[in-house]
Each structure stands twice: as structure tokens, then as C-alpha cells.
Amino acid sequence: QVQLVESGGGLAQAGDSLRLSCAGSGLTFGPYVMGWFRQAPGKEREFVTGISWSGDTTYAASVKGRFTISRDNAKTTLYLQMSSLKPEDTATYYCAVDRLSRLITTRTSDYDYWGQGTRVTVSS
């Protein structure tokens, strides 16, 4: 059974940093595209960043330069280092796996396994 479990969310002030982790079980990360998405209250889930099996990365314009995605395939763990946090980063953050694509996609429908999410709240 595939399971993704996010952790590391919490309360932060504007300008702070947080590091999210996503631990996987029941699958290997190596061949797959991995992604982070977020969903703010009342809004649709949106792409934040993705990383390919080879380490290529893509970022949403809103987080580029502030967030860094990384992966440790041996530990089947995905990370999201978030710096210079802003109140608009407040959302539930989800990690996801895309087992079919070889290139990073931003569509939620392309990702077939999801974690339960971890809440990030940034105050001004």
C-alpha cells in the first residue's frame, strides 16, 4: 500500500523559514516525478514545485527564489525548504507522485498518489 506522509508544517511569521518533508512507503521514488501542491481555504489546489527523477526542478512564479524542492530517493523522502515566507503562502501543502510522466507537469490530474497534507500558516 502506497502512503505519503507530510510533516513540518506549522505556524510561522512573515520572513521565517520552514522545511516540509514527505515520507513515502510502498513505492520507490527513484523513477518518478514528485511534486508539492498547496491549497488555501476557498481556493483550488495549485502547483508549487516539482522535481524529476534526474533532479530537474520547476517552480511556480510565486515561490521561485524562495522555495527549494529536493529529494532523497534512498530515504524515499521529498523535501520543501521554504524561506522568506509570506502570508499568502498560508495553505495546506501536499506532496504527490506522478508515476507516468517523465517531465514535470503542473496538473493535479497527472499525479496519482497524494499525501494527506500539512498545514502552513504564515502571519504578518
GROMACS .gro file of C-alpha atoms in nm:
model
  124
    1GLN     CA    1   0.000   0.000   0.000
    2VAL     CA    2   0.140   0.334  -0.108
    3GLN     CA    3   0.144   0.603   0.155
    4LEU     CA    4   0.280   0.958   0.156
    5VAL     CA    5   0.302   1.142   0.485
    6GLU     CA    6   0.385   1.510   0.504
    7SER     CA    7   0.527   1.678   0.811
    8GLY     CA    8   0.691   2.002   0.913
    9GLY     CA    9   0.401   2.240   0.880
   10GLY     CA   10   0.302   2.484   1.148
   11LEU     CA   11   0.284   2.850   1.240
   12ALA     CA   12   0.538   3.096   1.109
   13GLN     CA   13   0.582   3.468   1.083
   14ALA     CA   14   0.647   3.653   0.761
   15GLY     CA   15   1.012   3.616   0.669
   16ASP     CA   16   1.056   3.288   0.854
   17SER     CA   17   1.161   2.956   0.708
   18LEU     CA   18   1.002   2.613   0.729
   19ARG     CA   19   1.105   2.276   0.595
   20LEU     CA   20   0.841   2.029   0.489
   21SER     CA   21   0.908   1.660   0.448
   22CYS     CA   22   0.716   1.390   0.268
   23ALA     CA   23   0.796   1.034   0.363
   24GLY     CA   24   0.690   0.763   0.127
   25SER     CA   25   0.626   0.396   0.179
   26GLY     CA   26   0.510   0.122  -0.051
   27LEU     CA   27   0.692   0.262  -0.353
   28THR     CA   28   1.032   0.380  -0.463
   29PHE     CA   29   1.072   0.746  -0.553
   30GLY     CA   30   1.355   0.700  -0.794
   31PRO     CA   31   1.184   0.677  -1.132
   32TYR     CA   32   0.907   0.925  -1.067
   33VAL     CA   33   0.826   1.290  -1.084
   34MET     CA   34   0.746   1.428  -0.742
   35GLY     CA   35   0.560   1.747  -0.666
   36TRP     CA   36   0.439   1.983  -0.398
   37PHE     CA   37   0.100   2.145  -0.426
   38ARG     CA   38  -0.090   2.372  -0.192
   39GLN     CA   39  -0.447   2.466  -0.130
   40ALA     CA   40  -0.560   2.775   0.052
   41PRO     CA   41  -0.909   2.793   0.204
   42GLY     CA   42  -1.167   2.855  -0.063
   43LYS     CA   43  -0.918   2.815  -0.345
   44GLU     CA   44  -0.823   2.540  -0.584
   45ARG     CA   45  -0.519   2.325  -0.529
   46GLU     CA   46  -0.223   2.475  -0.710
   47PHE     CA   47   0.117   2.356  -0.822
   48VAL     CA   48   0.409   2.482  -0.615
   49THR     CA   49   0.710   2.290  -0.740
   50GLY     CA   50   0.815   1.961  -0.893
   51ILE     CA   51   1.128   1.756  -0.935
   52SER     CA   52   1.204   1.494  -1.195
   53TRP     CA   53   1.386   1.165  -1.146
   54SER     CA   54   1.703   1.335  -1.278
   55GLY     CA   55   1.677   1.630  -1.043
   56ASP     CA   56   1.533   1.888  -1.280
   57THR     CA   57   1.305   2.129  -1.100
   58THR     CA   58   1.020   2.364  -1.183
   59TYR     CA   59   0.872   2.630  -0.959
   60ALA     CA   60   0.559   2.837  -0.962
   61ALA     CA   61   0.640   3.202  -1.018
   62SER     CA   62   0.500   3.290  -0.677
   63VAL     CA   63   0.762   3.081  -0.494
   64LYS     CA   64   1.061   3.088  -0.726
   65GLY     CA   65   1.370   3.204  -0.545
   66ARG     CA   66   1.216   3.138  -0.204
   67PHE     CA   67   1.131   2.767  -0.208
   68THR     CA   68   1.360   2.475  -0.287
   69ILE     CA   69   1.249   2.122  -0.360
   70SER     CA   70   1.479   1.825  -0.311
   71ARG     CA   71   1.454   1.452  -0.288
   72ASP     CA   72   1.637   1.169  -0.120
   73ASN     CA   73   1.546   0.858  -0.316
   74ALA     CA   74   1.729   0.627  -0.079
   75LYS     CA   75   1.515   0.752   0.207
   76THR     CA   76   1.205   0.786  -0.013
   77THR     CA   77   1.165   1.136   0.119
   78LEU     CA   78   1.077   1.459  -0.055
   79TYR     CA   79   1.156   1.797   0.094
   80LEU     CA   80   1.038   2.152   0.052
   81GLN     CA   81   1.256   2.422   0.202
   82MET     CA   82   1.051   2.738   0.231
   83SER     CA   83   1.221   3.069   0.304
   84SER     CA   84   1.107   3.430   0.320
   85LEU     CA   85   0.757   3.312   0.391
   86LYS     CA   86   0.468   3.542   0.317
   87PRO     CA   87   0.111   3.543   0.449
   88GLU     CA   88  -0.005   3.440   0.103
   89ASP     CA   89   0.189   3.115   0.145
   90THR     CA   90  -0.069   3.010   0.403
   91ALA     CA   91  -0.222   2.683   0.281
   92THR     CA   92  -0.228   2.311   0.325
   93TYR     CA   93   0.070   2.164   0.146
   94TYR     CA   94   0.050   1.828  -0.027
   95CYS     CA   95   0.317   1.607  -0.179
   96ALA     CA   96   0.232   1.392  -0.476
   97VAL     CA   97   0.378   1.132  -0.709
   98ASP     CA   98   0.339   1.118  -1.086
   99ARG     CA   99   0.428   0.768  -1.198
  100LEU     CA  100   0.360   0.814  -1.567
  101SER     CA  101   0.521   1.138  -1.675
  102ARG     CA  102   0.891   1.177  -1.735
  103LEU     CA  103   0.866   1.554  -1.741
  104ILE     CA  104   0.735   1.769  -1.459
  105THR     CA  105   0.373   1.860  -1.500
  106THR     CA  106   0.170   2.115  -1.309
  107ARG     CA  107  -0.169   1.947  -1.344
  108THR     CA  108  -0.308   1.785  -1.033
  109SER     CA  109  -0.473   1.521  -1.251
  110ASP     CA  110  -0.132   1.389  -1.359
  111TYR     CA  111  -0.035   1.294  -1.004
  112ASP     CA  112  -0.175   0.966  -0.883
  113TYR     CA  113  -0.065   0.942  -0.521
  114TRP     CA  114  -0.115   1.216  -0.264
  115GLY     CA  115  -0.036   1.274   0.097
  116GLN     CA  116  -0.289   1.395   0.349
  117GLY     CA  117  -0.137   1.742   0.368
  118THR     CA  118   0.035   1.956   0.627
  119ARG     CA  119  -0.093   2.297   0.725
  120VAL     CA  120   0.127   2.606   0.698
  121THR     CA  121   0.007   2.933   0.846
  122VAL     CA  122   0.210   3.249   0.798
  123SER     CA  123   0.121   3.559   0.995
  124SER     CA  124   0.222   3.911   0.903
   0.00000   0.00000   0.00000
